[in-house]
Coordinates of C-alpha atoms and ligand atoms in Angstrom, one line a residue:
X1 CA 69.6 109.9 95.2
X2 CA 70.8 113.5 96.2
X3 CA 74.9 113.5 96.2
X4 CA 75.1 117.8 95.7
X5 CA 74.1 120.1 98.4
X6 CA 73.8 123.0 96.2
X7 CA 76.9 125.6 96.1
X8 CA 76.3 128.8 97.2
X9 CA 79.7 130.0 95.7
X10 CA 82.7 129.4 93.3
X11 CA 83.2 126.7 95.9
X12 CA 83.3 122.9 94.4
X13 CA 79.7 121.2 95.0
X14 CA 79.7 118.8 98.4
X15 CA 79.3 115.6 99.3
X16 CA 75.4 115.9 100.6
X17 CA 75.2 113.9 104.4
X18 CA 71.8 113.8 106.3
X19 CA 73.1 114.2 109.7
X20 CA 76.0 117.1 109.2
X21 CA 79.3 116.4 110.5
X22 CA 78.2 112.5 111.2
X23 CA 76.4 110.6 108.4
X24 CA 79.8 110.9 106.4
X25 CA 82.0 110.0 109.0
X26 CA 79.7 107.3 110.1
X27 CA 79.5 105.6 106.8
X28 CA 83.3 105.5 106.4
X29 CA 84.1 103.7 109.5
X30 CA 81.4 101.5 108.9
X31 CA 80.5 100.5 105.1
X32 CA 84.0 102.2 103.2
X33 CA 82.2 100.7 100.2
X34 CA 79.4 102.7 99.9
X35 CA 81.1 105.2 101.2
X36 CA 83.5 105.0 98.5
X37 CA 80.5 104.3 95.6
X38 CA 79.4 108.0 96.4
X39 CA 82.2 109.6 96.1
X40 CA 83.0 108.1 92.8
X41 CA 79.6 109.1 91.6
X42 CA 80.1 112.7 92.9
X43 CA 83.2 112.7 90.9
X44 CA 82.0 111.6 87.4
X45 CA 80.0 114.5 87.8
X46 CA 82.3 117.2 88.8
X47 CA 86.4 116.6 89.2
X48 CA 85.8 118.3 92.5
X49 CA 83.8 117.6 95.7
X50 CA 84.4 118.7 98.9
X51 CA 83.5 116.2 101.8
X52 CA 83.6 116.4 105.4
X53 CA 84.8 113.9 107.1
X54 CA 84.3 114.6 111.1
X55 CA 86.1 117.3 111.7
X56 CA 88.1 117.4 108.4
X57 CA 86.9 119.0 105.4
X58 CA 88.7 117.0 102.3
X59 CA 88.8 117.8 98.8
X60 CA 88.5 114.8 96.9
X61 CA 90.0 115.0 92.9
X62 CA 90.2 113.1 90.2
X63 CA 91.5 113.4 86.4
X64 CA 94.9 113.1 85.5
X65 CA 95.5 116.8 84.9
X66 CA 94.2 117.5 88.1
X67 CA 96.3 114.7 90.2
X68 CA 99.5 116.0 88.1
X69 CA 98.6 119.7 89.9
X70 CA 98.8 117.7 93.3
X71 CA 102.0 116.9 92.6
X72 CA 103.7 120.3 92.2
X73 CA 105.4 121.9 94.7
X74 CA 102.5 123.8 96.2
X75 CA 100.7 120.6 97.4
X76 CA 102.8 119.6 100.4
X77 CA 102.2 115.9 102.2
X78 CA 104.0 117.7 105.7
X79 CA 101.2 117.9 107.7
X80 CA 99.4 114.9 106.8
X81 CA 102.9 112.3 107.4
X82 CA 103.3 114.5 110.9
X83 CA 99.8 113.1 111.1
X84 CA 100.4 109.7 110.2
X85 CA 103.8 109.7 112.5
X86 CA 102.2 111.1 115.4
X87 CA 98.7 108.9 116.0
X88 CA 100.4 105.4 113.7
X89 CA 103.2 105.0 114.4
X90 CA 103.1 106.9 118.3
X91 CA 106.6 109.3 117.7
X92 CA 107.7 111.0 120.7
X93 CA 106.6 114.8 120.6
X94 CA 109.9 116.7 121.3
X95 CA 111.0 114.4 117.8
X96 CA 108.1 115.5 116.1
X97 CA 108.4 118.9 117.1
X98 CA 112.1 118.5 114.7
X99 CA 109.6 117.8 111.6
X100 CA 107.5 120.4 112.3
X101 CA 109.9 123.0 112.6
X102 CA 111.5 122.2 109.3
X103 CA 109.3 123.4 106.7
X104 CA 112.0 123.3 104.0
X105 CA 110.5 119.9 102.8
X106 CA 112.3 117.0 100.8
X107 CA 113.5 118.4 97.8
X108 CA 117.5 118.9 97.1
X109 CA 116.5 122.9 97.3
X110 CA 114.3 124.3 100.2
X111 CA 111.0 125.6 99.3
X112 CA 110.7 129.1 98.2
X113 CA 110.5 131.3 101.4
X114 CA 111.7 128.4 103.5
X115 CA 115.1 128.3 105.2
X116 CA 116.9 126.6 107.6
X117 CA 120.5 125.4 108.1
X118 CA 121.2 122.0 106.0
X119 CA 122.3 120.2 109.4
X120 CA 118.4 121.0 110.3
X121 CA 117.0 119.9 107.2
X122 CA 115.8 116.6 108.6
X123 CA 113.1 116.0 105.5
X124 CA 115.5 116.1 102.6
X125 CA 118.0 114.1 105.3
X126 CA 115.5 110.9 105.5
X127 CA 114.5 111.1 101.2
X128 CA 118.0 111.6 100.5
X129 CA 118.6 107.9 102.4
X130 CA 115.1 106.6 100.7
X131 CA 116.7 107.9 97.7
X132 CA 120.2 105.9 97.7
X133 CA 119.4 102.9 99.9
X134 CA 116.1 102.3 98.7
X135 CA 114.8 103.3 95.2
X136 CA 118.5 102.9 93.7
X137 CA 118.8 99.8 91.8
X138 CA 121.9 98.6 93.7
X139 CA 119.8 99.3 96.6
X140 CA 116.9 97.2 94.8
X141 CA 119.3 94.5 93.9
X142 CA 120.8 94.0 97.3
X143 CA 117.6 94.4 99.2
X144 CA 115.9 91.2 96.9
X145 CA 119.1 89.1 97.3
X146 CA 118.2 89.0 100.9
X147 CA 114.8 88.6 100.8
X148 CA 115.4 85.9 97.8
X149 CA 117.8 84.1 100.5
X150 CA 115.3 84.7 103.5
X151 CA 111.7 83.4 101.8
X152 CA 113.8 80.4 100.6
X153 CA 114.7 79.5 103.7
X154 CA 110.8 79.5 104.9
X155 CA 109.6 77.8 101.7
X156 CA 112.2 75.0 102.0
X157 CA 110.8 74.8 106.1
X158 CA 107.7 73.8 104.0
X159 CA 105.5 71.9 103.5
X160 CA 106.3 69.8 106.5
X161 CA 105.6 66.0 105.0
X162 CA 108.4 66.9 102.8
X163 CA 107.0 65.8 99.0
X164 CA 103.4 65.0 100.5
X165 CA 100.8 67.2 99.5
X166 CA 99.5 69.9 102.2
X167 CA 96.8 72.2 102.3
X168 CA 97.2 75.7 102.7
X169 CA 95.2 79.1 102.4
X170 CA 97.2 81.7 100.2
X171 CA 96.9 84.5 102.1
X172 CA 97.6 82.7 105.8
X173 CA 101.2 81.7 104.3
X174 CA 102.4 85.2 103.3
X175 CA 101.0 87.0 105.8
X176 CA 103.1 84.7 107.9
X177 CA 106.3 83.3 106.3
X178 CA 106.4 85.9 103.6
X179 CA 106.4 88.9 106.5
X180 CA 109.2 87.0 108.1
X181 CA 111.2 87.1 105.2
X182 CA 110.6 90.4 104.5
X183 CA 111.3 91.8 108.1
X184 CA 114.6 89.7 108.2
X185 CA 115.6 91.2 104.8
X186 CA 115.7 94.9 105.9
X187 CA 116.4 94.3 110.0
X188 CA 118.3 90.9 110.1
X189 CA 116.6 87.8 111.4
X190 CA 117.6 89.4 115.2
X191 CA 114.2 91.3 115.1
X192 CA 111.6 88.1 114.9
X193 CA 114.3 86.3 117.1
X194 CA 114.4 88.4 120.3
X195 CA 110.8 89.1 119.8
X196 CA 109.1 85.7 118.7
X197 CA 105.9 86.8 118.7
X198 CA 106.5 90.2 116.3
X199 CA 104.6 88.4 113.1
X200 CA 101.1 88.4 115.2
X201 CA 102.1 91.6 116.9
X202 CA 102.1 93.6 113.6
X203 CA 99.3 92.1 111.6
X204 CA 97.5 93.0 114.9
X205 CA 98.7 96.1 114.9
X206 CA 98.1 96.5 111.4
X207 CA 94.4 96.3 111.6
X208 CA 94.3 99.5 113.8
X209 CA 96.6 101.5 111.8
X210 CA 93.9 103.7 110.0
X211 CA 91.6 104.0 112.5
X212 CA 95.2 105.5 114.6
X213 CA 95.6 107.9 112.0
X214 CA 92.1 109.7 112.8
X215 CA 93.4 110.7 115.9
X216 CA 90.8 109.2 118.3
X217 CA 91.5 110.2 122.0
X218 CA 92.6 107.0 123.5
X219 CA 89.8 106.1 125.5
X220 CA 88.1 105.9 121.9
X221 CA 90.9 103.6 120.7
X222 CA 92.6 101.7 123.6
X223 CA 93.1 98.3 121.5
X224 CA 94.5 100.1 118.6
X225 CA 97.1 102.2 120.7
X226 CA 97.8 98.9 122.7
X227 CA 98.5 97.3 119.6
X228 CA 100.8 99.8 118.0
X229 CA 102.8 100.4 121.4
X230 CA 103.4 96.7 121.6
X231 CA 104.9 96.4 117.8
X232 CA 106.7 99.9 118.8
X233 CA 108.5 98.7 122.2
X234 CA 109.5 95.4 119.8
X235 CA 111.3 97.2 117.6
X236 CA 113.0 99.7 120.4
X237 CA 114.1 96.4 122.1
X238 CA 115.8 95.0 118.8
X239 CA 117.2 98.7 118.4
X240 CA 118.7 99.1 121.7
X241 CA 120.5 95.5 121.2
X242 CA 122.1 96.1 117.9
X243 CA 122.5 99.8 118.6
X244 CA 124.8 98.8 121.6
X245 CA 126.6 96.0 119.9
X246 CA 127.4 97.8 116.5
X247 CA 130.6 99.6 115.8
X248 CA 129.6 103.4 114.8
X249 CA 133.2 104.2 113.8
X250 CA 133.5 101.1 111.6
X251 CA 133.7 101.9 108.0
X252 CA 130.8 100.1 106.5
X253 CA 130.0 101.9 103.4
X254 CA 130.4 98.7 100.4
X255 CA 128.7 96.6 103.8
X256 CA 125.1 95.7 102.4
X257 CA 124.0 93.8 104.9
X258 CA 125.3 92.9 108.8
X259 CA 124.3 91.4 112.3
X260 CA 123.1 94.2 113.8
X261 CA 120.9 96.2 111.4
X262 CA 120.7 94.3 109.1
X263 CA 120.6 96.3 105.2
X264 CA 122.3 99.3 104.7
X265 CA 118.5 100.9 104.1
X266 CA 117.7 100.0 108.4
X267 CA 121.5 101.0 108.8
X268 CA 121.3 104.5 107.5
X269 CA 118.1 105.2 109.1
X270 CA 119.5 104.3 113.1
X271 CA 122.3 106.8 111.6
X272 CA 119.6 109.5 110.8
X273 CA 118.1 109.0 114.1
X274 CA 120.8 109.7 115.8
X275 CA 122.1 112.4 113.7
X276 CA 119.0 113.8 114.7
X277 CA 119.2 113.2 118.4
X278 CA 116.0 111.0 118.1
X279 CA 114.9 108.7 121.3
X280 CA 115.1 105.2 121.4
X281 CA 111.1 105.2 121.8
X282 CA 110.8 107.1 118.4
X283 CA 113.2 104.9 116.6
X284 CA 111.1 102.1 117.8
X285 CA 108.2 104.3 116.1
X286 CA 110.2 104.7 112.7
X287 CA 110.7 100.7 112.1
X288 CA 106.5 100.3 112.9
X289 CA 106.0 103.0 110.0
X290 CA 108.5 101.3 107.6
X291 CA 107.2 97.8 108.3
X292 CA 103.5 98.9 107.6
X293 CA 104.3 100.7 104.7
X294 CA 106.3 97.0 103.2
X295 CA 104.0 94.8 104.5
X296 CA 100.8 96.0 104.6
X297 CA 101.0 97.0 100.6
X298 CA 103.9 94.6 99.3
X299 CA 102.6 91.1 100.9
X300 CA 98.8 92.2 100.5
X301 CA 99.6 92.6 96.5
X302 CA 101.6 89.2 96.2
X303 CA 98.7 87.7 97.8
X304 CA 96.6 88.8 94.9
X305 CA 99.2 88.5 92.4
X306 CA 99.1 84.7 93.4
X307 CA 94.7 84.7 93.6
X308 CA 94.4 86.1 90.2
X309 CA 97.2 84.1 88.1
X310 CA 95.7 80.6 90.0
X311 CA 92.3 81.8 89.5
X312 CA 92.7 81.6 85.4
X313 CA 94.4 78.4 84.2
X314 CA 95.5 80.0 81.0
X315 CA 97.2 82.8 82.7
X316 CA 98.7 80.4 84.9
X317 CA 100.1 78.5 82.2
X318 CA 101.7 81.4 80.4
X319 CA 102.9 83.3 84.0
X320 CA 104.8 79.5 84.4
X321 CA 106.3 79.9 81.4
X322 CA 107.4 83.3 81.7
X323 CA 108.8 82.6 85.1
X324 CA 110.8 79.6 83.9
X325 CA 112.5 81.6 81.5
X326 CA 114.4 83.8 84.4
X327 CA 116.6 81.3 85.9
X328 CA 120.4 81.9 85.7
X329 CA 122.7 80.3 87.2
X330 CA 124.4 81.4 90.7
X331 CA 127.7 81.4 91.9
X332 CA 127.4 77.5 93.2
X333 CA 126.3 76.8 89.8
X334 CA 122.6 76.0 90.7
X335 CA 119.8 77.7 88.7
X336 CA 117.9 80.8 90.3
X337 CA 114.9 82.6 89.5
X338 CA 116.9 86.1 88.3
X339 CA 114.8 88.8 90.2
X340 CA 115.6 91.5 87.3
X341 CA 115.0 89.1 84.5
X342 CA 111.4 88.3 86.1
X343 CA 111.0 92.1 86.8
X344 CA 111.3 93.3 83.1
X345 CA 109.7 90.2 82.0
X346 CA 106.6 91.9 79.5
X347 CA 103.7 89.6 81.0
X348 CA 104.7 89.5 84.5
X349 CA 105.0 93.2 84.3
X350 CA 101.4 93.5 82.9
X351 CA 100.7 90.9 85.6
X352 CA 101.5 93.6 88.3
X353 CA 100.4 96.5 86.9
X354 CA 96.9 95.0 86.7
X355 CA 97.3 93.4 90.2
X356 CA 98.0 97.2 92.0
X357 CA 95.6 98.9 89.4
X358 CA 92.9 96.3 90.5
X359 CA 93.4 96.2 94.1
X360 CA 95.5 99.0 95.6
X361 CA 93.1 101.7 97.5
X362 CA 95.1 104.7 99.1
X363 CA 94.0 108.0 99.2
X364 CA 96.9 110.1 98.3
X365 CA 97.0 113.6 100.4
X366 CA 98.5 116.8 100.3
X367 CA 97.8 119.9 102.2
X368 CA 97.5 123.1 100.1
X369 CA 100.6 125.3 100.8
X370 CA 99.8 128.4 98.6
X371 CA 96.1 129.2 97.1
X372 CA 95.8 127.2 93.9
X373 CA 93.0 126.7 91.3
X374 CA 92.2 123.2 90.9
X375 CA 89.6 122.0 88.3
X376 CA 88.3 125.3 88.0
X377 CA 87.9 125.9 91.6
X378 CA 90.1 128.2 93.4
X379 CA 90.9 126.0 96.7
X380 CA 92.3 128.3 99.6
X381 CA 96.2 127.5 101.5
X382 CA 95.9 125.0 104.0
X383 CA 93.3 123.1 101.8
X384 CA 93.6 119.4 101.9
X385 CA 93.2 117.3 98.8
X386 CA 92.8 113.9 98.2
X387 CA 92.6 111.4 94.9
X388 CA 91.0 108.4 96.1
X389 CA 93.4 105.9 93.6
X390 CA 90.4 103.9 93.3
X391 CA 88.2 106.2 91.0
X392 CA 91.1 107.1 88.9
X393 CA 92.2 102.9 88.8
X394 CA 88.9 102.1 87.1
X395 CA 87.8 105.1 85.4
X396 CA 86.5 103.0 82.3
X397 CA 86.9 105.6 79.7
X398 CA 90.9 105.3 80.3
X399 CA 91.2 101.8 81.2
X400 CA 88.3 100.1 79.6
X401 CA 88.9 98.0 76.4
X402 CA 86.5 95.3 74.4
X403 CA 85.1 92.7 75.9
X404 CA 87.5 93.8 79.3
X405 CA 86.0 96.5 81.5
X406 CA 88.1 98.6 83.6
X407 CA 86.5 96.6 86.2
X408 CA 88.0 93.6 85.6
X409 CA 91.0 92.0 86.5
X410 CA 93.1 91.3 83.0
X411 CA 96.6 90.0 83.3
X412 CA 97.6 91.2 79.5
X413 CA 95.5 94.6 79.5
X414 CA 99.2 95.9 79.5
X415 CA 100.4 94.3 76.5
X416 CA 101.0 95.9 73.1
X417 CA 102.0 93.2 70.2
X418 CA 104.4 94.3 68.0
X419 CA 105.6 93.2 64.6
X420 CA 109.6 92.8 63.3
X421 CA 111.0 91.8 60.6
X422 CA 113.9 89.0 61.2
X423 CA 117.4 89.0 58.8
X424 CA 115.3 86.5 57.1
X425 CA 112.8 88.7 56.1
X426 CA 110.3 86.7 58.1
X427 CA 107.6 89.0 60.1
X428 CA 107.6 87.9 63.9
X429 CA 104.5 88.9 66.5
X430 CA 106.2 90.3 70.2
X431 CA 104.4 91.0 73.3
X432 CA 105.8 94.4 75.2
X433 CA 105.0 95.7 78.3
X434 CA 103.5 99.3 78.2
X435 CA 101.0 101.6 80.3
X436 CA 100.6 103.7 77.1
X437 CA 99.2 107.1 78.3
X438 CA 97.4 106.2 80.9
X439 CA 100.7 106.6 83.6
X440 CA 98.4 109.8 85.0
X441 CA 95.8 107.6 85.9
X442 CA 97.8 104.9 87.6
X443 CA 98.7 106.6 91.4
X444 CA 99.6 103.5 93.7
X445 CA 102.6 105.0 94.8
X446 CA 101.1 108.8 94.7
X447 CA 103.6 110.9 92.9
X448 CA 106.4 114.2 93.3
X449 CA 108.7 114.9 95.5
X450 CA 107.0 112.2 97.3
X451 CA 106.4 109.6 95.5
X452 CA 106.5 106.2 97.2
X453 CA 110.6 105.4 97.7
X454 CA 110.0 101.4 98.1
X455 CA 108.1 101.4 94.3
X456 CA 110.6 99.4 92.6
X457 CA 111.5 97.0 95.8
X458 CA 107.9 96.3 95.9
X459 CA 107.4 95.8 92.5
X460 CA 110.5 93.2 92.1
X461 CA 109.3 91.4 95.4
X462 CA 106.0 91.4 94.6
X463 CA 107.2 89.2 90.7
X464 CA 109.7 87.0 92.8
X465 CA 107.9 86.0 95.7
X466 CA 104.8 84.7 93.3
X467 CA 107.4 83.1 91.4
X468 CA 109.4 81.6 93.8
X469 CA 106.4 80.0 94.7
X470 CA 105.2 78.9 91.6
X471 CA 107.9 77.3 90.4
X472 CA 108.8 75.5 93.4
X473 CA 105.3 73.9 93.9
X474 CA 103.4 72.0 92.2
X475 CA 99.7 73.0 93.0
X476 CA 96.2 72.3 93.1
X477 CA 92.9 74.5 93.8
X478 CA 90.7 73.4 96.7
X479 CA 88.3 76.1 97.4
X480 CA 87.2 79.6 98.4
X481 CA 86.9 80.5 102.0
X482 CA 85.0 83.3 104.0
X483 CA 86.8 85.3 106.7
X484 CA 85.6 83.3 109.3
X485 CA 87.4 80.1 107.6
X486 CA 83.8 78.5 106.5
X487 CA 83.9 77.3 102.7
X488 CA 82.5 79.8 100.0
X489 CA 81.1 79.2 96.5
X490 CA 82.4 82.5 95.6
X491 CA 85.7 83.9 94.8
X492 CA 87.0 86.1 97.2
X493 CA 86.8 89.8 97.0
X494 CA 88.4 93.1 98.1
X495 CA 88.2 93.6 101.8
X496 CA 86.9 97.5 101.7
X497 CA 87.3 98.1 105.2
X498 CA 90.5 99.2 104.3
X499 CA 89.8 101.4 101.7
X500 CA 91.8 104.4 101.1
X501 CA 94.7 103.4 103.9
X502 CA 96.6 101.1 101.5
X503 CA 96.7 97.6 99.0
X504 CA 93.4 96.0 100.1
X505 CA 93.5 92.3 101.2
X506 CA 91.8 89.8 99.7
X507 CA 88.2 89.4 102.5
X508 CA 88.7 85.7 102.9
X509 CA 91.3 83.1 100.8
X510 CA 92.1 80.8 98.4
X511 CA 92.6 77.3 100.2
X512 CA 95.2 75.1 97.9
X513 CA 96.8 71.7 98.1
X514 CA 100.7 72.1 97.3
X515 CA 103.6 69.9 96.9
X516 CA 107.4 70.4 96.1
X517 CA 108.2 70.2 92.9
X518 CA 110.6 66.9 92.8
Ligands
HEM1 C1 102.6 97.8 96.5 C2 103.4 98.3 97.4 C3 103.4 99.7 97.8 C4 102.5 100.7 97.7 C5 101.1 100.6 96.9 C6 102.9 101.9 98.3 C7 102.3 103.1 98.3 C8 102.8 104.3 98.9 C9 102.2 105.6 98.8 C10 100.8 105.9 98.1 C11 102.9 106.5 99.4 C12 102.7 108.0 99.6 C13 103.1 108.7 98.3 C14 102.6 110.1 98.1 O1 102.0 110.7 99.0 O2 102.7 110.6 97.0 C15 104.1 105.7 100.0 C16 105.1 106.3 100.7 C17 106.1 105.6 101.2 N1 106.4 104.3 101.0 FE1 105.4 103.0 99.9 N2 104.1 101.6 98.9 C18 104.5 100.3 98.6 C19 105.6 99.7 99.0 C20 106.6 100.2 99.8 C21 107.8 99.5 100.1 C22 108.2 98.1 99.7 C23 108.5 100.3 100.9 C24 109.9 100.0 101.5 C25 110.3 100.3 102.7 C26 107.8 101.6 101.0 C27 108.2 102.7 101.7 C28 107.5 103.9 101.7 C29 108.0 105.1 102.4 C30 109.3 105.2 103.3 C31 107.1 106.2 102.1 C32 107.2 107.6 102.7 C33 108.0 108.5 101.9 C34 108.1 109.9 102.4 O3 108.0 110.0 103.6 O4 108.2 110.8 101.7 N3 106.6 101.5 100.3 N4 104.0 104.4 99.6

């Protein structure tokens, strides 16, 4: 097969298509897949290829030196979040118009040639909240403790027959009681309350989400813009309530958590909002964007971390044991699965990392600012380039190892055994956790200035949710199931119609048979 059209100039080689401007485009819509299996071939063969896509012309990169160029301050994401805040999550233009006309970006310091007074600066405003009342470990801690509280409550509303065995399909139960959880843990339960039906609303809503960032005139994507306006006027109704009831001159700084807005994360950001003068519709927008980018990637991975640990009895075993060992005690004196403990646990850490290397497909994007020479081709400004995750996640030559191909799913590819020597004298074996050098080929959460904010919520929500669950149930394997709900004989796989937008879902389930734990 022909993947090159030749180059005619210092220009990377491109991604051949039949039909110009369509047989790409097509193909991605309609089989991501393949789609994705020739780009990955292009790049084994050169670390850039351009590819149109429509009406975009993408560069598409891999190699770790490479993706760490992306990351410098002359690959900006600007353009492509306006994008993404414009056609998925439907922001009012005279509030975009407020992130366009700060080109300052994110940092602490304003890009070179970039000014603009620090009241305007309404990038660096929104990562400096990320920064504090998300990626902060207080922020981390207080964020789980809520969640922790919120998915116990659902998991002790099930299973119904109280001890009795009852059937359930892995992914159908997080999708709806761990998203509930989740939503009440950075909103308050007020959200789901006043809007009973917001669970089915954003998975709905969810589906569409890539297909909204191409930008399709509506007539093209009526269903999709239905869907997201519906999950956007939910969340403008929740915020009108609780912006009218909360107290704006209250001091609520030590407050982590309250009626109205729940965290101090959803707090600051209605605070944002209005510091910028945004409209209720907008900050309607802002909660669909945040929600997507928690539930979409944070339930889809526990999903699999569950899958792949039931999957393999042994790993199973030695997961249980691992997770038994990060009970404390709480306050009341009863014993609690210690969300920090089970986050630097080595295994369930290697658990994770394998979990997100395996099954997390985003294509992460920047938008040339300056020219820059990238692989040995000079790319012009304005250039946009993207490392499909997926190529560097199972490039075999960094992650491969005997008898486990980078392929594979391996819950201890992460571990490195070590030796010490006791006071005794005695020599002693020890499993630790490490990604050795291969942290430039491992881009889930893309990287710089930009890097993902909700990385270490995700990662300690992702351990404890698959642990709160394991350790409360007993539970038993049934069977495979296709999407359509009929039985399967084979495991399930990645869905790939998702491919490149975020964690893929499992296409199908795992059907079990679960039982409290007396
Ligand atoms: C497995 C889970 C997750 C994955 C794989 C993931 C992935 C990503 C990626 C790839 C980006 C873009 C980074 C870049 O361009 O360099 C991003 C941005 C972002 N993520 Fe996550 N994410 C996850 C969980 C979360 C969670 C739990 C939150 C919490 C609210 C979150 C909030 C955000 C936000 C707010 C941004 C945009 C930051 C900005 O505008 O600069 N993510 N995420």
């Amino acid at each position: 097969m022909f993947l090159f059209k030749k180059s005619v100039s210092d220009q990377p080689p491109r991604l051949e298509e039949a039909v110009p401007y369509v047989t790409n485009v097509y193909q991605y819509m309609t089989n991501k897949k393949l789609f994705l299996e020739r780009v990955t071939e292009a790049l084994s063969k050169s670390p850039v290829v351009q590819c149109r896509l429509g009406p975009m012309n993408i560069y598409c990169i891999t190699g770790a030196s490479n993706i760490a160029a992306m990351f410098r301050p002359a690959a900006i994401s600007d353009p492509w979040i306006i994008r993404i805040l414009t056609t998925t999550a439907g922001y009012q233009p005279n509030d975009l118009e407020k992130f366009a006309q700060d080109t300052t970006g994110g940092g602490r310091v304003p890009r070179p040639g970039s000014e603009a007074p620090h009241n305007k600066r309404i990038w660096h405003a929104m990562h400096q909240i990320y920064d504090e009342h998300l990626a902060k470990s207080h922020a981390v801690t207080s964020l789980s403790k809520s969640f922790q509280h919120f998915f116990g409550k659902e998991l002790d509303r099930v299973p119904l027959g109280g001890h009795e065995w009852e059937e359930v399909g892995v992914q159908d139960f997080l999708r709806q009681h761990m998203a509930t959880a989740v939503v009440s843990a950075i909103t308050g339960p007020r959200l789901i309350e006043i809007n009973p039906d917001f669970i089915g609303a954003f998975w709905k809503y969810q589906m569409y989400a890539e297909k909204l960032a191409f930008g399709m005139p509506e007539w093209m994507n009526a269903d999709g813009i239905r869907a997201r306006e519906t999950v956007r006027a939910m969340c403008e109704k929740w915020y009108q309530v609780s912006d009218e009831r909360f107290d704006w001159d209250a001091e609520m700084s030590d407050v982590a958590f309250e009626e109205n807005f729940g965290s101090q994360l959803s707090r600051e950001l209605c605070r944002w909002g209005k510091r910028f003068d945004f409209s209720s519709e907008s900050m309607g927008s802002l909660y669909c964007l945040l929600f997507f980018g928690l539930n979409s990637n944070m339930i889809f991975m526990t999903i699999w971390y569950l899958i792949e640990v039931l999957k393999n009895p042994d790993l199973l075993r030695s997961a249980k044991e691992a997770m038994a060992s990060c009970f404390v005690e709480d306050d009341s004196g009863s014993q609690k699965l210690d969300p920090q403990k089970l986050a630097s646990n080595p295994l369930l850490q290697s658990i994770y990392i394998e979990v997100l290397r395996v099954h997390v497909s985003i294509n992460i994007t920047r938008t040339l600012k300056d020219p820059a020479v990238i692989g040995g081709y000079p790319l012009a400004a304005g250039a946009v380039i993207q490392a499909p995750s997926h190529v560097a996640h199972l490039d075999e030559e960094v992650w491969g190892s005997d008898g486990h191909p980078a392929s594979e799913f391996w819950g201890e590819r992460h571990l490195k055994t070590t030796e010490a020597i006791g006071p005794d004298g005695k020599r002693t074996e020890k499993k630790e956790f490490s990604l050795g050098n291969r942290s430039g080929s491992f881009l889930p959460y893309g990287g710089g200035v930009d890097i993902c904010p909700g990385r270490h919520l995700a990662k300690t929500q992702i351990i404890l949710a698959s642990a709160m669950i394991l350790t409360k149930f007993d539970i038993k394997f049934l069977g495979w199931v296709n999407p359509d709900g009929s039985p399967s004989k084979l495991p399930v796989g990645d869905d790939y119609s998702y491919a490149g937008a975020h964690a893929l879902p499992p296409a199908g389930d795992m059907k079990l048979k679960w039982r409290r734990v007396a």
